[in-house]
Tab-separated table of C-alpha atoms in Angstrom:
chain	number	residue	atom	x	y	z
A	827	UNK	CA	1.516	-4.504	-28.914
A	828	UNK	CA	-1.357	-2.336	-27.320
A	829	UNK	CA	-4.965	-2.827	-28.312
A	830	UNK	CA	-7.557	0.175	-29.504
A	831	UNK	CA	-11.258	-0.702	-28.966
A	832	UNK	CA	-14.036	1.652	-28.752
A	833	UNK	CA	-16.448	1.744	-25.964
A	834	UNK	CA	-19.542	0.184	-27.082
A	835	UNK	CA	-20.858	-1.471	-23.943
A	836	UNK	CA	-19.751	-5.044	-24.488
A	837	UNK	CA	-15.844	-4.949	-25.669
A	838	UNK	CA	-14.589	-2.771	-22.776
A	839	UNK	CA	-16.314	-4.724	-20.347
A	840	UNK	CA	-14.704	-8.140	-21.562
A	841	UNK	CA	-11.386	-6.805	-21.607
A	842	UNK	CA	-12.405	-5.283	-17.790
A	843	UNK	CA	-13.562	-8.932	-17.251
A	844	UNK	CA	-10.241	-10.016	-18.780
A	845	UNK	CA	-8.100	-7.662	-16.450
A	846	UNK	CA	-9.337	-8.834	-13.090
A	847	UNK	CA	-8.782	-12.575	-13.534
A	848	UNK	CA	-4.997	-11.511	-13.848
A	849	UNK	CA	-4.841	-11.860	-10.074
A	850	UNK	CA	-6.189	-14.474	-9.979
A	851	UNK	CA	-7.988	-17.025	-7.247
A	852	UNK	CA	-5.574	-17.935	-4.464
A	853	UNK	CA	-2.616	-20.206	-5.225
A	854	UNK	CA	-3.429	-23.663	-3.458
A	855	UNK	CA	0.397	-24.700	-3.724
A	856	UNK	CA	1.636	-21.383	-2.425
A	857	UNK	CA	-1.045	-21.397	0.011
A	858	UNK	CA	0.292	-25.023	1.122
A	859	UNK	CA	3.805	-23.877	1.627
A	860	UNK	CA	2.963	-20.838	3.058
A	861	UNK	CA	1.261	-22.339	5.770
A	862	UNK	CA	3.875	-25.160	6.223
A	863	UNK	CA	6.308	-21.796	6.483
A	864	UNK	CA	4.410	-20.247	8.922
A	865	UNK	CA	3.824	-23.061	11.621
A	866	UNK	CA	7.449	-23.995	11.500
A	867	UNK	CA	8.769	-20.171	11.821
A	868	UNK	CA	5.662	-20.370	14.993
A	869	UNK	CA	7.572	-23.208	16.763
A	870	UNK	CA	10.982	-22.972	15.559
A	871	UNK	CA	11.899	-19.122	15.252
A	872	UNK	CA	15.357	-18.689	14.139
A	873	UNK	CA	16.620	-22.167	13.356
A	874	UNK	CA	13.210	-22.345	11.113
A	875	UNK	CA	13.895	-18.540	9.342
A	876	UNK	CA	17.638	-19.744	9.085
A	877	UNK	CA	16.667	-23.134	7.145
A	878	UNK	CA	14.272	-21.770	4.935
A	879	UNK	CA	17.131	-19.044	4.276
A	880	UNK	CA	19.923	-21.806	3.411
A	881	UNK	CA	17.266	-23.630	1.600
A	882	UNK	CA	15.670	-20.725	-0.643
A	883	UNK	CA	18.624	-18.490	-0.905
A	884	UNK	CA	21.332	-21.095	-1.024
A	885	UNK	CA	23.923	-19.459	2.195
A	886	UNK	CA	23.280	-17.486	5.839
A	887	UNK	CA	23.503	-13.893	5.157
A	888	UNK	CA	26.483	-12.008	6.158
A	889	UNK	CA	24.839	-11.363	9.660
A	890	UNK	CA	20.999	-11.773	10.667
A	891	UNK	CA	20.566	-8.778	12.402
A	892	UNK	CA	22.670	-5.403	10.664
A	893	UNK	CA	25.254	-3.733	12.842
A	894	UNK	CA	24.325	-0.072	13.205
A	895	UNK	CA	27.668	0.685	12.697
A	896	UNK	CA	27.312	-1.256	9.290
A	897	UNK	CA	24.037	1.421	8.855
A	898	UNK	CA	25.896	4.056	9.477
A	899	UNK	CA	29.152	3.428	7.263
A	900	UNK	CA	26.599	2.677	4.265
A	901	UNK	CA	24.570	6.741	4.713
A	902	UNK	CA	28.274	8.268	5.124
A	903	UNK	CA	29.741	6.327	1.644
A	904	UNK	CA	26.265	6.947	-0.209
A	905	UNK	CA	26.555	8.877	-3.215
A	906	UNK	CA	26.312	12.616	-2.071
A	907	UNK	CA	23.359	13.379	-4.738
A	908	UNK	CA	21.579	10.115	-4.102
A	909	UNK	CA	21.324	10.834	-0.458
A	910	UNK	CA	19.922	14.696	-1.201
A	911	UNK	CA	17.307	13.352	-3.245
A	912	UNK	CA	15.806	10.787	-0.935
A	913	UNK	CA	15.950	13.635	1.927
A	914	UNK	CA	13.975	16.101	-0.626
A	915	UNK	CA	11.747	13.041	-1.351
A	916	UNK	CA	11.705	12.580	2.778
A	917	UNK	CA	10.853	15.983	3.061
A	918	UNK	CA	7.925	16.410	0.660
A	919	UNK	CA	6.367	13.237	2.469
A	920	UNK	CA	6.796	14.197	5.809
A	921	UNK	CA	5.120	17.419	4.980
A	922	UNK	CA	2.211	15.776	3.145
A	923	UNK	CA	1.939	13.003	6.178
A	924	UNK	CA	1.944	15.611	9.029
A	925	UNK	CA	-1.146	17.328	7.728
A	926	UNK	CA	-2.595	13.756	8.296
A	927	UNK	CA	-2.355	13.725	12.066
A	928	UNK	CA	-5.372	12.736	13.797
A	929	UNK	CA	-6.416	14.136	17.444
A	930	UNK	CA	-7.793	12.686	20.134
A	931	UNK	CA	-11.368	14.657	21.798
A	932	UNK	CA	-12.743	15.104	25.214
A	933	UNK	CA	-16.747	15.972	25.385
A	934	UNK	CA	-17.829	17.441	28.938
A	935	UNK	CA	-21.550	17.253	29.233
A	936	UNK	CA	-23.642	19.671	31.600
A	937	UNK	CA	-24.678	16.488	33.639
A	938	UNK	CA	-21.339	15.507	34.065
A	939	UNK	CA	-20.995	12.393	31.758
A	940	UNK	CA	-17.250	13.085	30.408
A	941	UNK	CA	-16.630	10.794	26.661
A	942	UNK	CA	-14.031	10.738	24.548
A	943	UNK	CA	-11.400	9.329	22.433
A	944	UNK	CA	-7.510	8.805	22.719
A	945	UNK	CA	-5.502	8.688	19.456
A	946	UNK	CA	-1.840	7.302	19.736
A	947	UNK	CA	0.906	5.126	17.394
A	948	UNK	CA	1.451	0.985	17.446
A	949	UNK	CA	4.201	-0.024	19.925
A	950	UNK	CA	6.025	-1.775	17.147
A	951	UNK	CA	5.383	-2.129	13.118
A	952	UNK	CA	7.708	-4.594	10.934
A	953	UNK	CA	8.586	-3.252	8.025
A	954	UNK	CA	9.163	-5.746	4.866
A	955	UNK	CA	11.342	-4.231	1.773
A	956	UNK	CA	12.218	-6.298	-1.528
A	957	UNK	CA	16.194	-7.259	-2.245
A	958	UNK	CA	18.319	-7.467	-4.570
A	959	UNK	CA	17.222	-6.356	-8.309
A	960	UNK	CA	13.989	-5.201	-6.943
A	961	UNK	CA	14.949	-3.043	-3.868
A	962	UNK	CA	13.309	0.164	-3.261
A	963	UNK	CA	14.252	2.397	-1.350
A	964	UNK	CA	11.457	4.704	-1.842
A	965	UNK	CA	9.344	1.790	0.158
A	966	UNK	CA	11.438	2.070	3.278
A	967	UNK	CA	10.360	6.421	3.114
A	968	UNK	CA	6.539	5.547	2.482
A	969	UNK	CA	5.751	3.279	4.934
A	970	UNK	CA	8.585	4.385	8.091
A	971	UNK	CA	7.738	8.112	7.815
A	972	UNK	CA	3.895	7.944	8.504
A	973	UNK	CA	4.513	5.006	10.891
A	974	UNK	CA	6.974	7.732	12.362
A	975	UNK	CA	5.036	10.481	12.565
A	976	UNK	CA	1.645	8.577	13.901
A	977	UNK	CA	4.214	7.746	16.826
A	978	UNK	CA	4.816	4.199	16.420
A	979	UNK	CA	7.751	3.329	18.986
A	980	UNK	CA	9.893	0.627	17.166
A	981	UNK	CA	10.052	0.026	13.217
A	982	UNK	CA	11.813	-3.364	12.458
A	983	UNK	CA	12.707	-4.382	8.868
A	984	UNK	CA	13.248	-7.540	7.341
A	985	UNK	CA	14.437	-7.485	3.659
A	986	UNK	CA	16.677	-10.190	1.804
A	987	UNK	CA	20.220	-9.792	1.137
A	988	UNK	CA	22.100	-9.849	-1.755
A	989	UNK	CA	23.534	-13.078	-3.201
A	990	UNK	CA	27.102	-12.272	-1.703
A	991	UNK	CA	25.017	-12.308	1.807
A	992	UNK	CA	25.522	-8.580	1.975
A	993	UNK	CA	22.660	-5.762	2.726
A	994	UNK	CA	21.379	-4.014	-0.370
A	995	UNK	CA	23.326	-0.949	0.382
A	996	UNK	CA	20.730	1.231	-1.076
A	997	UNK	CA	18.208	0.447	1.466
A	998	UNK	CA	20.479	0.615	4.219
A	999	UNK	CA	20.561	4.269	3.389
A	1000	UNK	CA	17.131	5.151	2.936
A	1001	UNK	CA	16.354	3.108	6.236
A	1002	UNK	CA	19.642	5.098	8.050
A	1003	UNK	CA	17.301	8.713	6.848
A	1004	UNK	CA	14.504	7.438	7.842
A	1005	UNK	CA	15.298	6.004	11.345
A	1006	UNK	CA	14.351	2.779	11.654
A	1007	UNK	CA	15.722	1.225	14.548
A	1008	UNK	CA	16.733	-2.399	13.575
A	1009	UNK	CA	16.833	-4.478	10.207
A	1010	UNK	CA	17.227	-8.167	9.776
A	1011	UNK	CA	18.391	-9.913	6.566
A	1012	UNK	CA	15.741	-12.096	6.008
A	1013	UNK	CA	13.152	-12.205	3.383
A	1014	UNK	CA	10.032	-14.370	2.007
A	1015	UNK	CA	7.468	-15.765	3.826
A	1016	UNK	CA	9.218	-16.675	6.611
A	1017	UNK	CA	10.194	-13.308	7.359
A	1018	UNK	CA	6.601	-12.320	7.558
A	1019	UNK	CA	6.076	-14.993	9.958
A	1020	UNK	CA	8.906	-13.945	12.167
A	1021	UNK	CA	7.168	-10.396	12.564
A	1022	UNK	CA	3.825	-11.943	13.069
A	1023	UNK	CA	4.981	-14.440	16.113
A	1024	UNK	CA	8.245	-12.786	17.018
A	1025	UNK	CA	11.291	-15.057	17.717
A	1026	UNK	CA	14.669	-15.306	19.557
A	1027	UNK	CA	15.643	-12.722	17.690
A	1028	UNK	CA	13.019	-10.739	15.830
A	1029	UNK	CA	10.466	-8.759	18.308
A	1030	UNK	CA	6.715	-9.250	17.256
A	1031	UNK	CA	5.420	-6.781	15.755
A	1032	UNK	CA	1.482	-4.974	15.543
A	1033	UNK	CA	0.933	-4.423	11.871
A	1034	UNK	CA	3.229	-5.149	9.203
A	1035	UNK	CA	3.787	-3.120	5.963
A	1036	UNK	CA	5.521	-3.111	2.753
A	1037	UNK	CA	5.066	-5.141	-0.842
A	1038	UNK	CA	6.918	-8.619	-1.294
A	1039	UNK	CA	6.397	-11.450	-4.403
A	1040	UNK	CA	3.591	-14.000	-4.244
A	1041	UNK	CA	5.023	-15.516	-1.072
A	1042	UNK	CA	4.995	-12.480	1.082
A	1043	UNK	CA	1.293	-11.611	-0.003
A	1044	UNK	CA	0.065	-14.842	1.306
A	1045	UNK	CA	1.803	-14.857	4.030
A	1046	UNK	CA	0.588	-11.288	5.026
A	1047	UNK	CA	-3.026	-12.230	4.215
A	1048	UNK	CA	-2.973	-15.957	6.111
A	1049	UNK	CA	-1.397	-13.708	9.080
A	1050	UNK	CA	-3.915	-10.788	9.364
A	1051	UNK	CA	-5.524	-11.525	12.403
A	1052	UNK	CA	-2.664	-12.725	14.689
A	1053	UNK	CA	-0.962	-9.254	13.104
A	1054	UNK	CA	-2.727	-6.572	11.175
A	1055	UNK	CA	-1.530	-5.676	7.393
A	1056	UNK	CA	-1.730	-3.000	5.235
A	1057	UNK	CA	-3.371	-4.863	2.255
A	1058	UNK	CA	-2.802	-7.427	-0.260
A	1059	UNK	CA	-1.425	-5.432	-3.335
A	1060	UNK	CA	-1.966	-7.292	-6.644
A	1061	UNK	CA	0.084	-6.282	-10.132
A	1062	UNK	CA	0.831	-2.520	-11.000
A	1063	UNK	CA	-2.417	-0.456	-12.744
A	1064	UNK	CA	-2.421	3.037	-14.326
A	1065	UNK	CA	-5.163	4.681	-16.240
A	1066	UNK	CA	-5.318	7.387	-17.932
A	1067	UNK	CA	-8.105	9.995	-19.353
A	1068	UNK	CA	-6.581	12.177	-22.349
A	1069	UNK	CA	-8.468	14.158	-24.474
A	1070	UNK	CA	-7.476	15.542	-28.076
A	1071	UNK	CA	-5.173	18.122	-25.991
A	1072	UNK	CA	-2.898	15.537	-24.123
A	1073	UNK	CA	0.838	14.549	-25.761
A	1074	UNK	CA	0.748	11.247	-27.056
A	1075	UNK	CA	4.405	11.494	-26.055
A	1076	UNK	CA	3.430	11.705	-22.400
A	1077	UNK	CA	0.680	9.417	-22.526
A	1078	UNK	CA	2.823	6.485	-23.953
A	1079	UNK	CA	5.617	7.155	-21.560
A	1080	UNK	CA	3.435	7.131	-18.620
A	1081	UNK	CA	1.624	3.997	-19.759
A	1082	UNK	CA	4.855	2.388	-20.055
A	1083	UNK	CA	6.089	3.687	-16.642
A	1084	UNK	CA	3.081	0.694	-15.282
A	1085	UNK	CA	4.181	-1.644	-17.960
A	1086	UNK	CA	7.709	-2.081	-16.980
A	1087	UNK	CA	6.620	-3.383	-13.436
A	1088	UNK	CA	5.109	-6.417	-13.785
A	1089	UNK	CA	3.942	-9.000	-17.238
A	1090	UNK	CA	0.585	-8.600	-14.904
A	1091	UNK	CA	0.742	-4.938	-14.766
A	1092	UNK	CA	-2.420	-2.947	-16.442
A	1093	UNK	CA	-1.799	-0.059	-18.321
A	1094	UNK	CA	-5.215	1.439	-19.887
A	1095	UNK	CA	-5.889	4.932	-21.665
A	1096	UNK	CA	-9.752	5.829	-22.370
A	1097	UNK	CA	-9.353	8.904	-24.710
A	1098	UNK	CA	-12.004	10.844	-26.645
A	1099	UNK	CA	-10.194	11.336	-29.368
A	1100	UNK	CA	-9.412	8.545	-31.885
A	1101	UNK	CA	-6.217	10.644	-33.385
A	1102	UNK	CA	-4.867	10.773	-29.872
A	1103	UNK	CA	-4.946	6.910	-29.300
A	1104	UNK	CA	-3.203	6.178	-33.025
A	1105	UNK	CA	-0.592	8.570	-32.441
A	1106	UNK	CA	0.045	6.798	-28.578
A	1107	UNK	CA	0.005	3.621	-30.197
A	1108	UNK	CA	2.879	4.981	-32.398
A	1109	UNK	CA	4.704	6.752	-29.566
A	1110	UNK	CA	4.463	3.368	-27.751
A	1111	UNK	CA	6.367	1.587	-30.319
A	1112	UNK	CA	9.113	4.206	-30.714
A	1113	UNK	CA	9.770	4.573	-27.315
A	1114	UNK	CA	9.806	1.246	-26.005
A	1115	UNK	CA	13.013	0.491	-28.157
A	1116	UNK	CA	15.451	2.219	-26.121
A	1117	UNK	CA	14.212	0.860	-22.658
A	1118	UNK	CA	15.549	-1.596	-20.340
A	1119	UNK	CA	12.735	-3.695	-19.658
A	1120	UNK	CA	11.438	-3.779	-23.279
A	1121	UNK	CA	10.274	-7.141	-23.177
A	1122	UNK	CA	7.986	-7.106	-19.724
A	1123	UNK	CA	6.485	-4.160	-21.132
A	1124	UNK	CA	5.341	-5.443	-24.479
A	1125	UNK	CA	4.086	-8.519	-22.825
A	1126	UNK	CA	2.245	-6.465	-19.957
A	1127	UNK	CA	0.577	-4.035	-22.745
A	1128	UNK	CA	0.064	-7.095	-24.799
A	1129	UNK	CA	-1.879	-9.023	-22.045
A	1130	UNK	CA	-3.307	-6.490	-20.055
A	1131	UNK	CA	-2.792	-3.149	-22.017
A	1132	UNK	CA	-5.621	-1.102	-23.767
A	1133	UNK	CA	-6.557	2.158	-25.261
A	1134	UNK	CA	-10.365	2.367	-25.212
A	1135	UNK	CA	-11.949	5.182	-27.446
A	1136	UNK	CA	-14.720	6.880	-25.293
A	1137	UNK	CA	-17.951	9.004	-26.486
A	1138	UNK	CA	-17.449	11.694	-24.560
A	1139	UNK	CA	-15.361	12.795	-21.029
A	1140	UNK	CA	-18.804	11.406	-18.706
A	1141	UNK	CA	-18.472	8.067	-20.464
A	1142	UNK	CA	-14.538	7.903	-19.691
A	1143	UNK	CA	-15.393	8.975	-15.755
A	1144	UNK	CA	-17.689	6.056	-15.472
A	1145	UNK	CA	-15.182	4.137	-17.057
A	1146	UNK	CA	-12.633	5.253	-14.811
A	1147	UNK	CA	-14.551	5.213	-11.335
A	1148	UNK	CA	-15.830	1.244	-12.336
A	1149	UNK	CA	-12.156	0.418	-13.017
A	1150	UNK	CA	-10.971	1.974	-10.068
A	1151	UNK	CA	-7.195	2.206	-10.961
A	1152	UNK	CA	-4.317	2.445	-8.128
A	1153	UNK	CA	-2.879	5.169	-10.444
A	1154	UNK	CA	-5.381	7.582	-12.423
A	1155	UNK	CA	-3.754	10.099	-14.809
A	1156	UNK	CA	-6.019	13.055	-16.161
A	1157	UNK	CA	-4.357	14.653	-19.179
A	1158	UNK	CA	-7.776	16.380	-20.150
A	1159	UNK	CA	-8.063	20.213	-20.979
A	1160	UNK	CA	-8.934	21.533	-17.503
A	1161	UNK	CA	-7.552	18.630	-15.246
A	1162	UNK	CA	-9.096	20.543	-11.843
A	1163	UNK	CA	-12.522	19.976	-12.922
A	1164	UNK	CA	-12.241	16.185	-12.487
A	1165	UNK	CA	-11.289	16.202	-8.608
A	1166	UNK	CA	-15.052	15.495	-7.600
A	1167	UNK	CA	-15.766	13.233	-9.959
A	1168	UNK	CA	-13.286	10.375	-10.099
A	1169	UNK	CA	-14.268	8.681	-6.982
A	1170	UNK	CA	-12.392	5.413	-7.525
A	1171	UNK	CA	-9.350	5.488	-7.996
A	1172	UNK	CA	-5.904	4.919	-4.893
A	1173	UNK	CA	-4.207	8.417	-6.679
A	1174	UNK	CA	-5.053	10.923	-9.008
A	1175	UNK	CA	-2.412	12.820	-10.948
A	1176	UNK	CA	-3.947	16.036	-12.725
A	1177	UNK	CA	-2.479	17.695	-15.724
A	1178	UNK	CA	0.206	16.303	-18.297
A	1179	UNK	CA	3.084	17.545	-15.684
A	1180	UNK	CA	1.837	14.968	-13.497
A	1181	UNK	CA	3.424	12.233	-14.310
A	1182	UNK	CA	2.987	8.746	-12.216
A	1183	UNK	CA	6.587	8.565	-11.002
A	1184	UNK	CA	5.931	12.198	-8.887
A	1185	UNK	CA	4.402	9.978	-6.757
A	1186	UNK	CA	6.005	6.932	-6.490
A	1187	UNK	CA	9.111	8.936	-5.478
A	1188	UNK	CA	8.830	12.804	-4.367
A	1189	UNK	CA	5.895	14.206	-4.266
A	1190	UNK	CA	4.465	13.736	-0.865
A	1191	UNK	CA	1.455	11.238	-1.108
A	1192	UNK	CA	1.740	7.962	-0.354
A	1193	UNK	CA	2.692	5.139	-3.014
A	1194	UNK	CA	1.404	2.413	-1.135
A	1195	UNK	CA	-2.027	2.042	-2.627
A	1196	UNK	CA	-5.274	-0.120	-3.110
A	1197	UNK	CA	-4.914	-2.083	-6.843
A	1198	UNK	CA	-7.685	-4.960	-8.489
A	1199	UNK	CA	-10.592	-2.325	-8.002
A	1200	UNK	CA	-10.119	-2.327	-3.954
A	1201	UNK	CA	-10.215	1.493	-4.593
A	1202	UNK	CA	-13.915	1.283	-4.057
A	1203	UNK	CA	-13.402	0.457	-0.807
A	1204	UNK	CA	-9.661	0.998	0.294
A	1205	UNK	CA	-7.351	4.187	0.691
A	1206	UNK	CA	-3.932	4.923	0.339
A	1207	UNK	CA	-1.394	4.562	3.479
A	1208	UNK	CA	-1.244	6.924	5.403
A	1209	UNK	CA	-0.347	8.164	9.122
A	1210	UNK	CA	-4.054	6.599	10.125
A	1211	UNK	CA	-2.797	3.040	9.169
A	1212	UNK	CA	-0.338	3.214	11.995
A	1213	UNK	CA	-2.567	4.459	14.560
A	1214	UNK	CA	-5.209	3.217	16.852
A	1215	UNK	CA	-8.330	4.822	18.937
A	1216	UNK	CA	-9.745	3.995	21.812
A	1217	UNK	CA	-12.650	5.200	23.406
A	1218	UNK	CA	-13.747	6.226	26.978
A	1219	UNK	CA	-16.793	6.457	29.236
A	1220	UNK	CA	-17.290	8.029	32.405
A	1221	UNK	CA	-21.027	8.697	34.117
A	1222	UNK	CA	-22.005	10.501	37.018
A	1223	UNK	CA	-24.575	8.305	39.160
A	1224	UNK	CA	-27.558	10.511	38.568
A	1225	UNK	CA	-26.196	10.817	34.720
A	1226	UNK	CA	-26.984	7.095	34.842
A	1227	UNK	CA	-29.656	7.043	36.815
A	1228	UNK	CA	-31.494	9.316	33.726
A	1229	UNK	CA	-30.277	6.817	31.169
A	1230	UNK	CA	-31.117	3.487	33.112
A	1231	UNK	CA	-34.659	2.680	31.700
A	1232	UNK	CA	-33.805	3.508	28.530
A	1233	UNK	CA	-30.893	0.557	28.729
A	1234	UNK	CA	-32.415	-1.605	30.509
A	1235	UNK	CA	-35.218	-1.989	27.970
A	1236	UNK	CA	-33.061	-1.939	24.826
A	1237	UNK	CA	-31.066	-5.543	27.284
A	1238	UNK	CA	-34.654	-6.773	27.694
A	1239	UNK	CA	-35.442	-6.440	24.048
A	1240	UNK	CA	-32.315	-8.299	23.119
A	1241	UNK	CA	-32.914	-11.116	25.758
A	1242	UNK	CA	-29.733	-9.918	27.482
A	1243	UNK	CA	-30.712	-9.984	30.882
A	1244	UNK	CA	-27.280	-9.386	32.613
A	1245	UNK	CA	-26.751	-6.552	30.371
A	1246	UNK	CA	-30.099	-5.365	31.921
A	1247	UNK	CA	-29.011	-6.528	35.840
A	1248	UNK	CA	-25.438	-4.523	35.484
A	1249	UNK	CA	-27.573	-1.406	35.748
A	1250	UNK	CA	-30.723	-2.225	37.797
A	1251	UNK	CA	-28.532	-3.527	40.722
A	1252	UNK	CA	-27.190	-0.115	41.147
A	1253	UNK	CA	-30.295	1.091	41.827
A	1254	UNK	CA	-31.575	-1.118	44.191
């Protein structure tokens, strides 16, 4: 099922090599239809979302946009303990977000030149959540509560209905808790399209948010531009670094926690200890037995699963950080020590008690994060995705007046004349 090499310079990196082709280059076709999507959705709005709808889905939904009312009736029949545990999860990312608020400055000079920056929310984010089998409610309370507490003025959400035509209750609920405003029953690319040009009936939006198949991602990334995004999030990835201390029981469980996503997810342990990868490779095979998605998880560990036997805990950091792994799992003997070292990686989970689904679902942190290695470069959502800065200027005449030579020659060195004339003429 899962592979064991051992770190030798040249089998680790093929497998790496291996693992980032599972993305792989653009689709062409997808691309094609996308963009055939999009331009129709552009000149067409709600007659082209509607067709695509009856073509893709087979019927209208029940209604395009949901009735509040319908909102409300679905958070007052929830299941009493299902509600309590999204508003603990809520609550424990609300707490984390809010210690993510940015301020805008003011810097008075002695000469009177006043700069500084203003920090506030988008008007209006769209919000796109999965249907059917593969709705999450946990996405509607990651990306509306930062959005919410950066001050954005309007969340709108588009996410397919069921087959009936119906909302996915479920998200109805978590979207009812988490106060966004309107939601349309409408998925795929042409959903994305709607938030991106706005139509009769959908507003435009400023940034959309949220994961969605291969469709979706395209349409997101052919879009950014006329509409920011959050990213383009490839399959599911977890490492983990164990030691001879970790549980094997733990570390196959959380391995398979990745697995059960996606046949593209990546699930990788590097361990120092060769006893510790057997005995995960055994705990692997017992537990997978008794789980739902037994097949997509064997395939995923098959494919893109492997335990990689490491010389020592520096080797497995270097490992880690070149990897860079949305989800990075330390089961090592003093966890803490690692927090300046892993450098790559969208969220690190320290100790064994840390297991990946804290933060997928109650922790605090966010769960949208950067996956194919984009950890180099990308962060997690958070509150700053949903705002924007501006900057402002004001000079005193004389404040100018000591500053003007300096300007004008850095205009004449760049052959910018009328950069050059906009201050000289006010000292004529």
């Amino acid at each position: 099922m899962i592979n064991k090499i051992y770190a030798n310079g040249k089998d680790e990196i093929e497998f790496l090599e291996k693992m980032k082709k599972r993305s792989g280059e653009t689709d062409k076709k997808v691309t094609a239809v996308v963009n055939e999507i999009i331009e129709n959705v552009k000149e067409n709005g709600d007659k082209a979302v509607n067709d695509y709808t009856l073509k893709f889905d087979g019927s209208l939904p029940q209604y395009y946009e949901v009735p509040q009312d319908v909102i409300n009736d679905a958070l007052e029949e929830a299941d009493e303990d299902f509600v309590n545990a999204l508003l603990n999860s809520m609550e424990n990312v609300a707490d984390f977000h809010n210690r993510q608020r940015e301020h805008g400055f003011m810097n008075a000079k002695d000469n009177g030149v006043m700069l500084g920056q203003r920090v506030r929310g988008l008007e209006r984010v769209g919000l796109y959540v999965p249907g059917g089998t593969a709705a999450y409610p946990s996405s509607v309370i990651m990306n509306a509560i930062p959005a919410k507490i950066a001050g954005v003025k309007e969340i709108i959400m588009v996410t397919p209905p069921l087959k009936d035509g119906t909302p996915n209750r479920d998200i109805l609920v978590a979207a009812a808790i988490c106060g966004v405003d309107r939601v349309f029953l409408t998925g795929g690319a042409q959903a994305i399209a709607a938030l991106a040009y706005g139509t009769e009936s959908i507003p435009k939006v400023d940034k959309i948010v949220g994961p969605g198949n291969i469709y979706v991602a395209t349409a997101k990334k052919l879009l950014y531009g006329q509409v920011d995004i959050d990213m383009i999030a490839g399959p599911s990835e977890i490492l983990v670094m164990a030691d001879e201390t970790a549980d094997p029981k733990f570390v196959a469980a959380d391995l398979m926690s990745q697995a059960e996503h996606d046949r593209l997810a990546s699930s990788i342990l590097l361990t120092t200890s060769d006893e510790l990868a057997d005995k995960t490779i055994a705990e692997i095979e017992r537990q997978v037995q008794y789980l739902s998605r037994k097949e997509i998880i064997e395939k995923s560990l098959s494919d893109y699963g492997m335990i990689i036997v490491c010389d020592c805990p520096h080797c497995a950091v270097e490992l880690a950080n070149a990897i860079a792994p949305e989800h990075l799992e330390v089961h090592m003997k003093n966890p803490t020590e690692y927090i300046g070292k892993l450098d790559n990686a969208g969220s690190v989970f320290l100790g064994q008690y840390a297991s990946e689904p804290l933060g997928d679902y109650y922790a605090g942190p966010n769960h949208v994060l950067p996956t194919s290695g984009t950890a180099r470069f990308f962060s997690p959502l958070s509150v700053s995705s949903f705002i924007k800065r501006s900057s402002y200027i004001y000079y005193t005449e004389e404040a100018l007046r000591e500053a003007k030579d300096d300007i004008v020659l850095i205009a004449e060195k760049e052959g910018l004349t009328a950069h050059a004339n906009a201050i000289k003429v006010r000292f004529e």
